[in-house]
Coordinates of C-alpha atoms and ligand atoms in Angstrom, one line a residue:
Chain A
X837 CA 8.4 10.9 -25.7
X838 CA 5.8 8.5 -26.4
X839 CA 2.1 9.8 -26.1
X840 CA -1.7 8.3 -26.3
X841 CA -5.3 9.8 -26.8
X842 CA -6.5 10.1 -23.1
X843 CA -10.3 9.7 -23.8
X844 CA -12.8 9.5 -20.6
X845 CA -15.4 11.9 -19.0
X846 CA -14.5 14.8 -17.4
X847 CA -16.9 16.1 -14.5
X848 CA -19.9 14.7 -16.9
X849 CA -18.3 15.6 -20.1
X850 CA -16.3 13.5 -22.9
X851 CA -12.8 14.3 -23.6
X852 CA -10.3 13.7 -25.9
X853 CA -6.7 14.6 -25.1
X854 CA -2.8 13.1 -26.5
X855 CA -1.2 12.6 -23.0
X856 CA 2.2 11.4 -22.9
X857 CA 3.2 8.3 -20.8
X858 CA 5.0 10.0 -18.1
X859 CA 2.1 12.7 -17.5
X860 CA 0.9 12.7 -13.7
X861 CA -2.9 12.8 -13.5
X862 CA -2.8 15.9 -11.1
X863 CA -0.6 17.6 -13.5
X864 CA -3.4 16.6 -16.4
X865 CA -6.4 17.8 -14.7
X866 CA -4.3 21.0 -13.4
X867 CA -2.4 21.7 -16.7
X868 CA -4.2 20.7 -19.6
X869 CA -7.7 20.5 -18.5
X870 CA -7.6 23.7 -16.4
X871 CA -9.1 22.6 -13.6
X872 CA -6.7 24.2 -10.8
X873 CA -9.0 22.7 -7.5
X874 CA -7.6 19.7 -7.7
X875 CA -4.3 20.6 -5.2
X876 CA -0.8 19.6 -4.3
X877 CA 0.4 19.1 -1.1
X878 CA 3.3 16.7 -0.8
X879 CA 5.7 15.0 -3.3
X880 CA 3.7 11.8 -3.6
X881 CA 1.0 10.0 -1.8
X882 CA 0.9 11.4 1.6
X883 CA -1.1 14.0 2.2
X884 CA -4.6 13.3 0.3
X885 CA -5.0 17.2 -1.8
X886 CA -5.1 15.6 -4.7
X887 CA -7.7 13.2 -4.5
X888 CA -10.4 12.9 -7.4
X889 CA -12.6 10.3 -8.0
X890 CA -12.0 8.0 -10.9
X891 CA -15.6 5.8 -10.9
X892 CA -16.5 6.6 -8.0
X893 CA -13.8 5.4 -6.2
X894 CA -11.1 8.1 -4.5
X895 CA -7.9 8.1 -6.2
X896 CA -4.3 10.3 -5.6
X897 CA -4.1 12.1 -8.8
X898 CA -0.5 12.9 -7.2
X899 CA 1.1 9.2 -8.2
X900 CA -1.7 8.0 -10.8
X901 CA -0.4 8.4 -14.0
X902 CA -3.1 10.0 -16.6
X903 CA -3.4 7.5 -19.1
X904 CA -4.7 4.7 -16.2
X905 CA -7.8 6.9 -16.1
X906 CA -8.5 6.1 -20.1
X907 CA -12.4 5.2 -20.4
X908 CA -13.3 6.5 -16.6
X909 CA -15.5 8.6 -15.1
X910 CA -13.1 11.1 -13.3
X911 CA -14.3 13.5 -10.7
X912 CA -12.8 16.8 -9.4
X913 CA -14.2 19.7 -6.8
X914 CA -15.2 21.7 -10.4
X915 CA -17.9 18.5 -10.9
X916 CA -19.3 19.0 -6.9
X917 CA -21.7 21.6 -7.9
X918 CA -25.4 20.2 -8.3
X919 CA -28.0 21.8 -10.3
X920 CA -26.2 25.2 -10.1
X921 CA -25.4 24.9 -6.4
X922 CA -22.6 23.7 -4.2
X923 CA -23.1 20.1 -3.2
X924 CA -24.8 18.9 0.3
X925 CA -20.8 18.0 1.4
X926 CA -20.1 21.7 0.1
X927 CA -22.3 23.2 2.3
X928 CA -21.5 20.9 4.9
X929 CA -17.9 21.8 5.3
X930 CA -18.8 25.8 5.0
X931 CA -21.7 25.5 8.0
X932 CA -20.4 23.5 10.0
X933 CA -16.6 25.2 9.9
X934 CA -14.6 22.0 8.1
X935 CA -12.3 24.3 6.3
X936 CA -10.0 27.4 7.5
X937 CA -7.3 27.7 4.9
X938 CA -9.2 25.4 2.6
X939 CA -6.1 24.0 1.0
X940 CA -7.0 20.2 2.1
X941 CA -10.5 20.8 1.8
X942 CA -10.6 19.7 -2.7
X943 CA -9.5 16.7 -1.8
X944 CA -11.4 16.0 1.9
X945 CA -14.6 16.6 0.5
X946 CA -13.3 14.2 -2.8
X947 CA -12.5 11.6 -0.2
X948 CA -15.8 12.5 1.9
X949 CA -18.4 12.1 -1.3
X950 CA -16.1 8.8 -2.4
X951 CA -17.0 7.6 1.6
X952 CA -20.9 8.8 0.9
X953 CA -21.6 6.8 -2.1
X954 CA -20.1 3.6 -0.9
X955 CA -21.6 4.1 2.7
X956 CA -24.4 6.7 3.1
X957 CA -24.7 6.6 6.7
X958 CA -20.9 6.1 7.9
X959 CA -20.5 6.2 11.7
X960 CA -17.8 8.3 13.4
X961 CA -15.3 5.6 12.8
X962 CA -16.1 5.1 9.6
X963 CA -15.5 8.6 8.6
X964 CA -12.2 8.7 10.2
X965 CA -11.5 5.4 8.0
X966 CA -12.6 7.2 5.3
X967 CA -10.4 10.0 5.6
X968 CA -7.3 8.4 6.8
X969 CA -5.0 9.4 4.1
X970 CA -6.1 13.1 4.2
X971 CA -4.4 15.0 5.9
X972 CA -5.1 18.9 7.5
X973 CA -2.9 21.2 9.2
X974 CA -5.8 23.6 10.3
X975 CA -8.9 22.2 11.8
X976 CA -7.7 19.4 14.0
X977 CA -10.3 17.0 12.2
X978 CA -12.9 17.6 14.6
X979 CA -15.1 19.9 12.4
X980 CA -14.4 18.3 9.1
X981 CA -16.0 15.0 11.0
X982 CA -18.8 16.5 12.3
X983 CA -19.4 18.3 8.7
X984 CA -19.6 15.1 7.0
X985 CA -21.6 13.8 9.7
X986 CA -24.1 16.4 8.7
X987 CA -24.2 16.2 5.3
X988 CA -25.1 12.1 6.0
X989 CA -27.9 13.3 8.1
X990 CA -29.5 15.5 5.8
X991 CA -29.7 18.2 8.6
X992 CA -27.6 20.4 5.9
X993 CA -30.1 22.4 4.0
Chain B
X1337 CA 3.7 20.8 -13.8
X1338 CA 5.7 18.6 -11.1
X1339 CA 9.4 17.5 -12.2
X1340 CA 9.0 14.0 -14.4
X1341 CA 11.7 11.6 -15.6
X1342 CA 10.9 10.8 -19.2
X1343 CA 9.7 6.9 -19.5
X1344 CA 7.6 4.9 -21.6
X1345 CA 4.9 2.9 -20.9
X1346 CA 4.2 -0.7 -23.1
X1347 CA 0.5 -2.6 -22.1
X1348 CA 1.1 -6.0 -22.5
X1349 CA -2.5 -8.0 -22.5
X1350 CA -0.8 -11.7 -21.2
X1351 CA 1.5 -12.6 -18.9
X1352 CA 3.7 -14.0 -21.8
X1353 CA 4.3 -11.0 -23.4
X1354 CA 4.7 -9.3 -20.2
X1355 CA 7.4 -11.2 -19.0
X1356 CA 8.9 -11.3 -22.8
X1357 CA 9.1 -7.6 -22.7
X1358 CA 10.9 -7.9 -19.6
X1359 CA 13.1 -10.5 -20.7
X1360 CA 14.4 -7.8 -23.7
X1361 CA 14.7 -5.5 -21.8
X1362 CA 15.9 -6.0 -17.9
X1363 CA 16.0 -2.5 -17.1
X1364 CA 12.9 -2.4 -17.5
X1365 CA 9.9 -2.0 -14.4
X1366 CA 6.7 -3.4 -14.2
X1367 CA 3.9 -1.4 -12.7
X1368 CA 0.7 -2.1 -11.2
X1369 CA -1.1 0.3 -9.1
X1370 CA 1.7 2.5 -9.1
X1371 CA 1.6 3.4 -5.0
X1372 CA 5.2 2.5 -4.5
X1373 CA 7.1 2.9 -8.3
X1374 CA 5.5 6.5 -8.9
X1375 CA 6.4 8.0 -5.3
X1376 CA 9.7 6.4 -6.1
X1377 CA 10.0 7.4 -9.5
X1378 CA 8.7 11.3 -8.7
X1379 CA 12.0 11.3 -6.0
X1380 CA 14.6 10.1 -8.7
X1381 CA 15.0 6.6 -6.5
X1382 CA 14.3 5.2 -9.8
X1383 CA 14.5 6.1 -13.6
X1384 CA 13.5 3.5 -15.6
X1385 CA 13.6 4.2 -19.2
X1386 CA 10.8 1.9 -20.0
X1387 CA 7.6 0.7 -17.5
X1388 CA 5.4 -2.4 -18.1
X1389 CA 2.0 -2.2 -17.1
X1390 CA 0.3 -5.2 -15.6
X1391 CA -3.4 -4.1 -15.8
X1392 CA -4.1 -5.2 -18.4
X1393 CA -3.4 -8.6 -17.9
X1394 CA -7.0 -10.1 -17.2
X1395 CA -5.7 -13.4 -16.5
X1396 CA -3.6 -12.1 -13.0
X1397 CA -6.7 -9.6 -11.6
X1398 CA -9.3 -12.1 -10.8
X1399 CA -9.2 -14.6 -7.3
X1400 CA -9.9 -17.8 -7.5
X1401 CA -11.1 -21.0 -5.9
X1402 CA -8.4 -23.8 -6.7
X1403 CA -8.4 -27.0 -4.5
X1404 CA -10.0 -25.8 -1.8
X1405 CA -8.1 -23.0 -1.5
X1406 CA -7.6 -19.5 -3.0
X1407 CA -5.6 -18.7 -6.1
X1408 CA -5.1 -14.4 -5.9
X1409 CA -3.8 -12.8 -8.8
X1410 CA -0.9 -10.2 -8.5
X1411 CA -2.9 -7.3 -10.1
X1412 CA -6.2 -8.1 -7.4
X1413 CA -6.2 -5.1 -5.8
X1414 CA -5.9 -4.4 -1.5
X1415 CA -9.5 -3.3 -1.8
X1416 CA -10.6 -6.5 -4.1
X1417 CA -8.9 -8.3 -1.1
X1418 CA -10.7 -6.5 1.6
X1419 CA -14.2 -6.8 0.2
X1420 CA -14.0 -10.3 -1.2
X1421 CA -16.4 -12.4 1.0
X1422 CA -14.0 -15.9 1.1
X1423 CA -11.6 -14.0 2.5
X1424 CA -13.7 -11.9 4.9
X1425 CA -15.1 -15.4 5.7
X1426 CA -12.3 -17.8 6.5
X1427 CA -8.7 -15.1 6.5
X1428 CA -8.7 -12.9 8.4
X1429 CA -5.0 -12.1 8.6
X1430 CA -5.4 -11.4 5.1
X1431 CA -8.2 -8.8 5.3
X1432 CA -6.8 -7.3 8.5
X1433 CA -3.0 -7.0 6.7
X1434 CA -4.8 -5.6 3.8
X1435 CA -6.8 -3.3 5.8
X1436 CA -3.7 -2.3 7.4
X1437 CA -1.8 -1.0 3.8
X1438 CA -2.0 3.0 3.8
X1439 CA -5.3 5.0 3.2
X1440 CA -8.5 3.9 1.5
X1441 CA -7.3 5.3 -1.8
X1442 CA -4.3 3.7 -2.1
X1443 CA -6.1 0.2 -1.7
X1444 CA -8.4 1.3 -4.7
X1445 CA -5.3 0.9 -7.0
X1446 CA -2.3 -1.1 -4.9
X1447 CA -2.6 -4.4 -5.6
X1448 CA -1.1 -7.3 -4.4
X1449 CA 1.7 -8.1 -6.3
X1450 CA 2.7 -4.6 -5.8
X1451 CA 3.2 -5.1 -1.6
X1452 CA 4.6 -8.0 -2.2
X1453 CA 7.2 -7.1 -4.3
X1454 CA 7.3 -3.6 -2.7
X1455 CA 11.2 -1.7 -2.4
X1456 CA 12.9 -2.2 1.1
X1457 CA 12.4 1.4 2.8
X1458 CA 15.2 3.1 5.0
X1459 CA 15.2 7.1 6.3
X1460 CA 17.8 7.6 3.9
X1461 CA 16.4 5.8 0.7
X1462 CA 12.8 7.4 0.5
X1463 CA 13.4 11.4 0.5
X1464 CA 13.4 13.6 -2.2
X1465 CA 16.4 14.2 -4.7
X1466 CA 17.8 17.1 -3.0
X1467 CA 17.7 15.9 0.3
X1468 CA 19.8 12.4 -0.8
X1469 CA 22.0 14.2 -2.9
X1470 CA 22.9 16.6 0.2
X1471 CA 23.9 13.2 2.2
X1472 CA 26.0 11.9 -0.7
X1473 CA 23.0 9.1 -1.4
X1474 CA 23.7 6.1 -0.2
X1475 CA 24.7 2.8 -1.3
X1476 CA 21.2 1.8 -2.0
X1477 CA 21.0 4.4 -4.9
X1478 CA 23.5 6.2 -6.9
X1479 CA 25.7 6.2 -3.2
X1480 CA 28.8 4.1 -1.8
X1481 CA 28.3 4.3 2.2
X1482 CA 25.5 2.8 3.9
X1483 CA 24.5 5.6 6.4
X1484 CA 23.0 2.7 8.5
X1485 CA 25.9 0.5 9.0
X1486 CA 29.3 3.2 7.4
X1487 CA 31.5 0.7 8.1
X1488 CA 29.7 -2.6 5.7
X1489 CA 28.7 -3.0 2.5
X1490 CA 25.6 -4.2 3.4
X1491 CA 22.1 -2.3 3.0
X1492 CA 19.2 -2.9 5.6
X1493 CA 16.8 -1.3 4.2
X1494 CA 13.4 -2.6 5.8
X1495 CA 11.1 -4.6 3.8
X1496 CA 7.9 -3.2 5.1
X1497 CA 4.7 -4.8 3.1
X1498 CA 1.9 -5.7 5.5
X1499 CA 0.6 -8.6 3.5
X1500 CA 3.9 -10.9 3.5
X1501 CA 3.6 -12.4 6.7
X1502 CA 0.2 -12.7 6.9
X1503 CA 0.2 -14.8 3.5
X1504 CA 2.9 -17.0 5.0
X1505 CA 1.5 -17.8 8.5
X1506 CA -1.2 -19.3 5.4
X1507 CA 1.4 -21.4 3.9
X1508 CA 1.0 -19.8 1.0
X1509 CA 2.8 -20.5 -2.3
X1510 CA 4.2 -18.0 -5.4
X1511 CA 3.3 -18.7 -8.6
X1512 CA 5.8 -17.2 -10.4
X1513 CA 6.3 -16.7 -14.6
X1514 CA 9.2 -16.4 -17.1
X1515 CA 10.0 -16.7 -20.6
X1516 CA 10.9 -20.2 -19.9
X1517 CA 8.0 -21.6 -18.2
X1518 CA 7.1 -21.1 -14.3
X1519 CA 7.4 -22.3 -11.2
X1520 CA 5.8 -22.5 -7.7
X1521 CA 7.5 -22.0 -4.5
X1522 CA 7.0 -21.1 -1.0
X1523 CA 6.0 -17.4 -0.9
X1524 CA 9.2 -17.6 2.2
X1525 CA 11.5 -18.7 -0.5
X1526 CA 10.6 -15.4 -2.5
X1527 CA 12.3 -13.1 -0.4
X1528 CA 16.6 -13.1 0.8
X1529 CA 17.7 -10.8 4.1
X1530 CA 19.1 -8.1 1.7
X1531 CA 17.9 -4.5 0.8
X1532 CA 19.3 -4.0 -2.4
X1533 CA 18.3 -7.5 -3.9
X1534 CA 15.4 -8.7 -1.4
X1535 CA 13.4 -10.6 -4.0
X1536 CA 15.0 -14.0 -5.8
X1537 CA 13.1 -13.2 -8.8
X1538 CA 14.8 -13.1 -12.3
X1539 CA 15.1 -10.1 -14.1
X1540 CA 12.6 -12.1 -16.7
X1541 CA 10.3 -13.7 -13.8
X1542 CA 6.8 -11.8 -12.6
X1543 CA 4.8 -12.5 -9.5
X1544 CA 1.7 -13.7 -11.4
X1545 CA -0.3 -15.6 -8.4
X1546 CA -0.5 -16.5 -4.3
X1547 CA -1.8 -19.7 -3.3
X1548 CA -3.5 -19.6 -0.6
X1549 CA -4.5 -23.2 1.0
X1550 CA -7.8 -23.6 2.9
X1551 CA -7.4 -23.6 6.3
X1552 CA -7.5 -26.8 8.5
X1553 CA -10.8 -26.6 10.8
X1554 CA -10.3 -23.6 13.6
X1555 CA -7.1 -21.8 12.6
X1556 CA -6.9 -18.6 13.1
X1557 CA -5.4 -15.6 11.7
X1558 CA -4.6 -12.3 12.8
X1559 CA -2.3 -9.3 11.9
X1560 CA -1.1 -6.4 14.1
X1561 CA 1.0 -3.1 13.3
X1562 CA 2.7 -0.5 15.0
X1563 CA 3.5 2.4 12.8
X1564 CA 4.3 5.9 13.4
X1565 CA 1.4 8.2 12.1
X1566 CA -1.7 5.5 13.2
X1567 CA -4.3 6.7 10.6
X1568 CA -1.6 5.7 7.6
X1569 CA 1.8 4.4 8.0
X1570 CA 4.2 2.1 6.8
X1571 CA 4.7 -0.6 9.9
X1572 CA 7.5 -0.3 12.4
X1573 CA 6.7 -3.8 12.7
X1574 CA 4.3 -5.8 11.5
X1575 CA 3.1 -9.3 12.9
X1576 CA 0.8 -12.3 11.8
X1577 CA -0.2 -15.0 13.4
X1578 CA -2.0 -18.5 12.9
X1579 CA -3.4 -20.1 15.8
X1580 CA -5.3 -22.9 16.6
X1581 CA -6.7 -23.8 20.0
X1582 CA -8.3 -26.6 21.7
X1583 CA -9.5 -26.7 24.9
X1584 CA -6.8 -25.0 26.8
X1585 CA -4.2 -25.6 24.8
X1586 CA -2.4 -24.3 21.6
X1587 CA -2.2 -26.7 18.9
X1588 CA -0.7 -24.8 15.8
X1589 CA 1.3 -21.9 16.1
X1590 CA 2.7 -19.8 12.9
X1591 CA 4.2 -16.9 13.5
X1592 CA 5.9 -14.1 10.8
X1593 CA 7.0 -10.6 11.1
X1594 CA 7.5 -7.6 8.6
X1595 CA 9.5 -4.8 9.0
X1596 CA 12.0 -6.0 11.1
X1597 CA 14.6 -6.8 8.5
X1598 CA 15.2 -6.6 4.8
X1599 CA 12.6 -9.4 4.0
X1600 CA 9.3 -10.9 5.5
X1601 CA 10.5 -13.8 8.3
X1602 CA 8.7 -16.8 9.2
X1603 CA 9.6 -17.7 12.7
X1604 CA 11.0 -21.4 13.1
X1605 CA 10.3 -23.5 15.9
X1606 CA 6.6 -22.6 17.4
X1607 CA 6.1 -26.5 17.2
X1608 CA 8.1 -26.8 19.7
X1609 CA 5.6 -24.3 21.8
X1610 CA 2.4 -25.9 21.5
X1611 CA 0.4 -28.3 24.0
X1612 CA 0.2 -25.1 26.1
X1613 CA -1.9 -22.3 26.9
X1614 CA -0.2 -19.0 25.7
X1615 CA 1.2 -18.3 29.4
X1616 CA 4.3 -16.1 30.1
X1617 CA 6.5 -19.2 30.0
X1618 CA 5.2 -19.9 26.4
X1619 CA 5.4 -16.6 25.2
X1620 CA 8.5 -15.7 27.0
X1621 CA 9.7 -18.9 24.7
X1622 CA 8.3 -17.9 21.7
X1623 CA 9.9 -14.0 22.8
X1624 CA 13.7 -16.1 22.5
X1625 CA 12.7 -17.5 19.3
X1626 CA 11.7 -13.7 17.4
X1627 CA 14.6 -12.2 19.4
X1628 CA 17.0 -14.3 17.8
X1629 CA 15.8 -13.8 14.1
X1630 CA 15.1 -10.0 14.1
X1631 CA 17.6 -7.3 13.2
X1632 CA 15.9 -3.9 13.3
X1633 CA 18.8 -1.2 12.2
X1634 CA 18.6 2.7 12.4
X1635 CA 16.5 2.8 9.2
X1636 CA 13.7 4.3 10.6
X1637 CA 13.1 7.5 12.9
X1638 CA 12.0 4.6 15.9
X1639 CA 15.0 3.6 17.3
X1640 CA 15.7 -0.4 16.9
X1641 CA 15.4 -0.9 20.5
X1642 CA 12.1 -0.1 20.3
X1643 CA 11.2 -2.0 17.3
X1644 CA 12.5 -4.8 19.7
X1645 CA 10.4 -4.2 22.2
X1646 CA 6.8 -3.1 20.1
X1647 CA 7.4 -6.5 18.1
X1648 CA 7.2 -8.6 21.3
X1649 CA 4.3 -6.6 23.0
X1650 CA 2.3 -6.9 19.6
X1651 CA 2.8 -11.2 19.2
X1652 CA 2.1 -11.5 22.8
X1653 CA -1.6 -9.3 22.3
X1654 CA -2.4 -10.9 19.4
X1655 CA -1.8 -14.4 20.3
X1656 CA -3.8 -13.7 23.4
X1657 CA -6.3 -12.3 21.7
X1658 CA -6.7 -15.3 18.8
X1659 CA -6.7 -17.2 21.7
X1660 CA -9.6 -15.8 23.5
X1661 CA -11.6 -15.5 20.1
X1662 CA -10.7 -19.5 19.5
Ligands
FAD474 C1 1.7 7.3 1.9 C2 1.9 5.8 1.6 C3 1.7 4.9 2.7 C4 1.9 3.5 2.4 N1 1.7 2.7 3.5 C5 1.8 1.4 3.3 C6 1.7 0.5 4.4 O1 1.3 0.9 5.5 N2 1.9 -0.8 4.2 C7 2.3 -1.3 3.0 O2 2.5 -2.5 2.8 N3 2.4 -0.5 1.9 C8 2.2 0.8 2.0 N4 2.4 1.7 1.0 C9 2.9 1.2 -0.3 C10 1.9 0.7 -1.3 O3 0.8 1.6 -1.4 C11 1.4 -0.7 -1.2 O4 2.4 -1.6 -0.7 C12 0.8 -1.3 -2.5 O5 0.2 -2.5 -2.2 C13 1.8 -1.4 -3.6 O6 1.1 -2.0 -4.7 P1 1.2 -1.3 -6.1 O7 0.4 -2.2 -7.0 O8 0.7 0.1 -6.1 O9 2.7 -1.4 -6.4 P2 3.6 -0.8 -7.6 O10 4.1 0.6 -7.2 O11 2.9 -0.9 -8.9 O12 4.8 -1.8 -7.6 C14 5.7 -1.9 -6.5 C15 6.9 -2.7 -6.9 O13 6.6 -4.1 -7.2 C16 7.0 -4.4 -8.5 N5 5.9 -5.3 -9.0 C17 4.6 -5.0 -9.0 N6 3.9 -6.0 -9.4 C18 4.8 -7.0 -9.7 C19 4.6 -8.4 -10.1 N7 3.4 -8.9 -10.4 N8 5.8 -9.1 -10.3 C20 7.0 -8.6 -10.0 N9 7.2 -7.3 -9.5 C21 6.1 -6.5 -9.4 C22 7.1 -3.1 -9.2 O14 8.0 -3.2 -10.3 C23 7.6 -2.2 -8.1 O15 9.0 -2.3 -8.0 C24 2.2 3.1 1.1 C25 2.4 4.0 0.1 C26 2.2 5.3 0.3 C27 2.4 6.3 -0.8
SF4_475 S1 20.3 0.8 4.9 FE1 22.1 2.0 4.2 S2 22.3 1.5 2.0 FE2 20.3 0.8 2.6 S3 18.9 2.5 2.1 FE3 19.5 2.8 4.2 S4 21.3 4.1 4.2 FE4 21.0 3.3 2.1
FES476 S1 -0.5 15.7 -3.3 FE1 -1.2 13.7 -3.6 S2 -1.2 12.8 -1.7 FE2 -0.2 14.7 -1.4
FES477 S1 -8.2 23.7 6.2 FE1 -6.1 24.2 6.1 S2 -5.2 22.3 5.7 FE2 -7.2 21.8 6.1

C-alpha cells in the first residue's frame, strides 16, 4: 500500500505523520492523531459530524482523504479552546441549550466558527446557510441558531 | 477506522501527464474534490485500483477572461465559482446552480469538473454494500437486472449535477484533453441519454476547461431546484433558463433541465416561442416541448409523475420571474 509523509499543523502544532493513500481524514485525526471529537455520523457526506476546518475553510473529514490536507492548517473541537477556556461558540452552544446529546455538536460548532470568520455578523439566514449540511436529530435547530446568534453578538460572556 | 478499499494515489502536475497516466492505465479514476468518487468509493460502487489527482494541476484551477468571455478550469472549485465577481456580475445561473450543489463544505472542495462529470444517481445505485448486495445489485454495478426497468437492459440512472444546464442555456463549450491532442465541443455534445456510459469521453480524455461566452446585452439567467431535503439535496429536477426580454415580449429563450434523465437536456425549439410575453399559451407551448424530451423513471423515492409535474411548475416560475427582473 502506498504511503506519504502527511506534514501540516495540527490545532497550532506541526506534524509529521506516513499516511497511506487510501487513509480517510476522519479516520487520521481519530486514529493516529488521537483526537476522538472529531465524529462520525453517516457513511459519507451527509450528515456534517465530521467537519474540521482545513484553513479556515469547513471541510467533511468523512470523504477527504488525509493526504489533500498536506501543508494546511487543520482544525478540530480539541483546537476550540482559547487561552485555557472553551471558545465564545463553546459557551454559546452550552448557555444558550444548542446541544442535547451533543453528538452533532463537534462538527456544528466546526461549521459555526468556519461561518464566524468568513462573516462575523451572519443574519438568521445566513446561519441556516452556513449550517446546511449539518445535520441534528435533537434540538430542532432552533437553539443551535440562536446560540450562534449569540456568540456573533458578543452577548456570551 | 471506517472500511477502505486499498488504492493508490499518483499527482500528476500537467494535464499531459494526467491524461498519459490515464491513457496507461483506463481503469484508472481521476479525482478532484472527491465529493462524489469517495462517498462512492466508501460504498464499494467503485474500486479503482489506482486514482489520479487533478489538484495539482495549476493550469485547470484558475478562471479566465478569453474573448470576452470566461474560460473555467475543471479543478475551480463551486465556492471559486460562487465568489468570483464576473460571474456574480454578468451569470447568474451559474452562481445560483453553484449555490444550489450540497452544503457549504462540499463547495470548498467540489469543483467543477467534478459536477460535471458527476456518476448518474438511482435509489438502487447509491446505498451502502450490504444493502445492494441484499437486492442482488443491479445492472449498473456488479448486477444483471435493472430494478428500474426488469424487463430492459437499459439503466436510467439520473444525471443529477446542478451546473450542466445552467452552463448550456450559456452556450457553453468543453475543452477537453488526450494523449493525442484536444478538442472543443458543445458542453451538450458531452453527455449521451445513458446511465452506465453518460459521458462521450475517452477512457484517455479529461474535462480540462468550460467556455463560457459573454452574454449578448440583457440576457438573463437563472436556475431553480426542487429536491427532497431543501437545506441539501441532490435535485429532483433541476432547471435553467436564459431569457431575454424587450418591451413585452421574449426575444431569446434557452431552456435546459437536469435530473430528468440520464444526461443534462437542452430543450429544442424555444425559437419557435419568442415574440411573446410568457403567457399561459406560451408556456403551455414551451410545457409540450419539455414534456416530450423528459423521461423521469422510478429512480428516486419522488415518484416520476411528480418530477413531471415539479419540472413544469419550476420553468413556468422562473421564466416569470426573469421576466419580471428583465
Ligand atoms: C450529501 C451530498 C450532497 C450533494 N448534493 C449535490 C447537489 O445537490 N448537486 C450536485 O450537483 N452535486 C451534489 N453532490 C455531489 C458533489 O458534491 C458535487 O457534484 C461536486 O461538484 C463534485 O465535484 P468533485 O470535484 O468533488 O468530484 P469528484 O468526486 O472528484 O469527481 C466526480 C466524478 O467526476 C470525474 N472527474 C472529476 N474531474 C474530472 C475531469 N476534469 N475530467 C473527467 N472526469 C472528471 C471523477 O473521476 C468522478 O467520477 C453532493 C454530494 C454529497 C456527498
Ligand atoms: S436505473 Fe436500473 S441499472 Fe441503473 S442504477 Fe438504477 S436500478 Fe441500477
Ligand atoms: S460523517 Fe462526514 S458527513 Fe456524516
Ligand atoms: S444534539 Fe443530538 S444530534 Fe444534535
Amino acid at each position: 500500500m502506498a504511503k506519504s509523509i502527511l506534514s501540516l499543523v495540527l490545532n497550532g502544532r506541526r506534524r509529521d505523520d506516513a499516511v497511506a493513500d487510501n487513509m480517510l481524514l476522519i479516520d487520521y485525526l481519530r486514529e493516529v492523531a488521537g483526537l476522538t471529537g472529531t465524529k462520525m455520523g453517516c457513511d459519507g457526506g451527509e450528515c456534517g459530524a465530521c467537519t474540521v476546518l482545513v484553513d479556515d475553510r469547513p471541510r467533511l473529514s468523512c470523504i477527504s482523504l488525509a493526504y489533500t490536507v498536506a501543508g494546511r492548517r487543520v482544525e478540530t473541537i480539541e483546537g476550540a479552546r482559547r487561552g485555557g477556556r472553551i471558545s465564545r461558540l463553546q459557551r454559546a452552544f452550552h448557555e444558550k441549550l444548542g446541544s442535547q446529546c451533543g453528538y452533532c455538536t463537534p462538527g456544528m460548532i466546526m461549521a459555526s466558527e468556519g461561518l464566524l470568520r468568513r462573516n462575523p455578523t451572519p443574519s438568521d439566514d445566513e446561519i441556516r446557510q452556513g449550517l446546511s449540511g449539518n445535520i441534528c436529530r435533537c434540538t430542532g435547530y432552533v437553539k443551535i441558531i440562536e446560540s450562534v446568534l449569540s456568540a456573533a453578538d458578543g452577548s456570551v460572556p | 477506522m471506517e472500511y477502505m478499499p486499498e488504492f493508490s494515489v499518483v499527482r500528476p502536475a500537467t494535464v499531459a501527464e494526467a491524461v498519459a497516466m490515464r491513457a496507461a492505465d483506463p481503469e484508472a479514476r481521476f479525482v478532484a474534490g472527491g465529493t462524489d468518487l469517495v462517498p462512492n468509493i466508501r460504498r464499494g460502487i467503485v474500486a479503482p485500483a489506482k486514482v489520479i489527482d487533478l489538484n495539482g494541476l495549476e493550469e485547470i484551477r484558475k478562471i479566465e477572461s478569453v474573448d470576452g468571455g470566461l474560460r473555467i478550469g475543471a479543478a475551480v472549485t463551486l465556492a471559486e465559482l460562487i465568489e468570483d465577481g464576473r460571474l456574480r456580475a454578468d451569470y447568474t445561473g451559474i452562481v445560483e446552480a453553484a449555490g444550489a450543489v450540497a452544503a457549504t463544505s462540499h463547495r470548498q472542495v467540489g469543483t467543477v469538473g467534478g459536477n460535471l462529470c458527476l456518476d448518474t444517481r438511482c435509489l438502487f445505485y447509491n446505498q451502502s454494500e450490504w444493502w445492494r448486495r441484499s437486492n442482488d445489485y443491479c445492472l449498473k454495478s456488479r448486477g444483471d437486472v435493472c430494478h428500474v426497468a426488469p424487463k430492459g437492459d437499459h439503466c436510467f440512472a439520473a444525471f443529477s449535477g446542478d451546473l450542466a444546464p445552467a452552463l448550456m442555456v450559456l452556450g457553453a463549450a468543453a475543452e477537453i484533453a488526450s494523449p493525442s491532442g484536444g478538442r472543443i465541443i458543445p458542453l451538450t455534445g458531452m453527455y449521451q441519454d445513458d446511465g452506465l456510459a453518460y459521458l462521450l469521453l475517452g477512457a484517455d480524455e479529461m474535462l480540462v476547461a468550460v467556455r463560457v461566452p459573454a452574454p449578448a446585452d440583457g440576457f438573463k439567467t437563472g436556475y431553480a431546484k426542487s429536491r427532497v431535503r431543501g437545506a441539501i439535496d441532490f435535485p429532483l429536477a433541476g432547471v435553467a433558463v436564459g431569457l431575454r426580454r424587450d418591451a413585452d415580449a421574449v426575444v431569446d429563450l434557452s431552456v435546459a433541465l437536469t435530473g430528468t434523465n440520464s444526461m443534462p437536456l437542452m430543450i429544442e425549439g424555444t425559437d419557435a416561442l419568442t415574440g411573446a410575453p410568457p403567457d399561459d399559451a406560451m408556456l403551455a407551448r414551451l410545457d409540450g416541448l419539455v414534456r416530450d424530451r423528459i423521461q423521469p423513471m422510478s429512480s428516486t423515492f419522488s415518484p416520476p409523475g411528480y418530477r413531471r409535474r415539479v419540472v413544469a411548475k419550476l420553468t413556468r416560475s422562473l421564466i416569470r420571474r426573469l421576466y419580471r427582473e428583465g
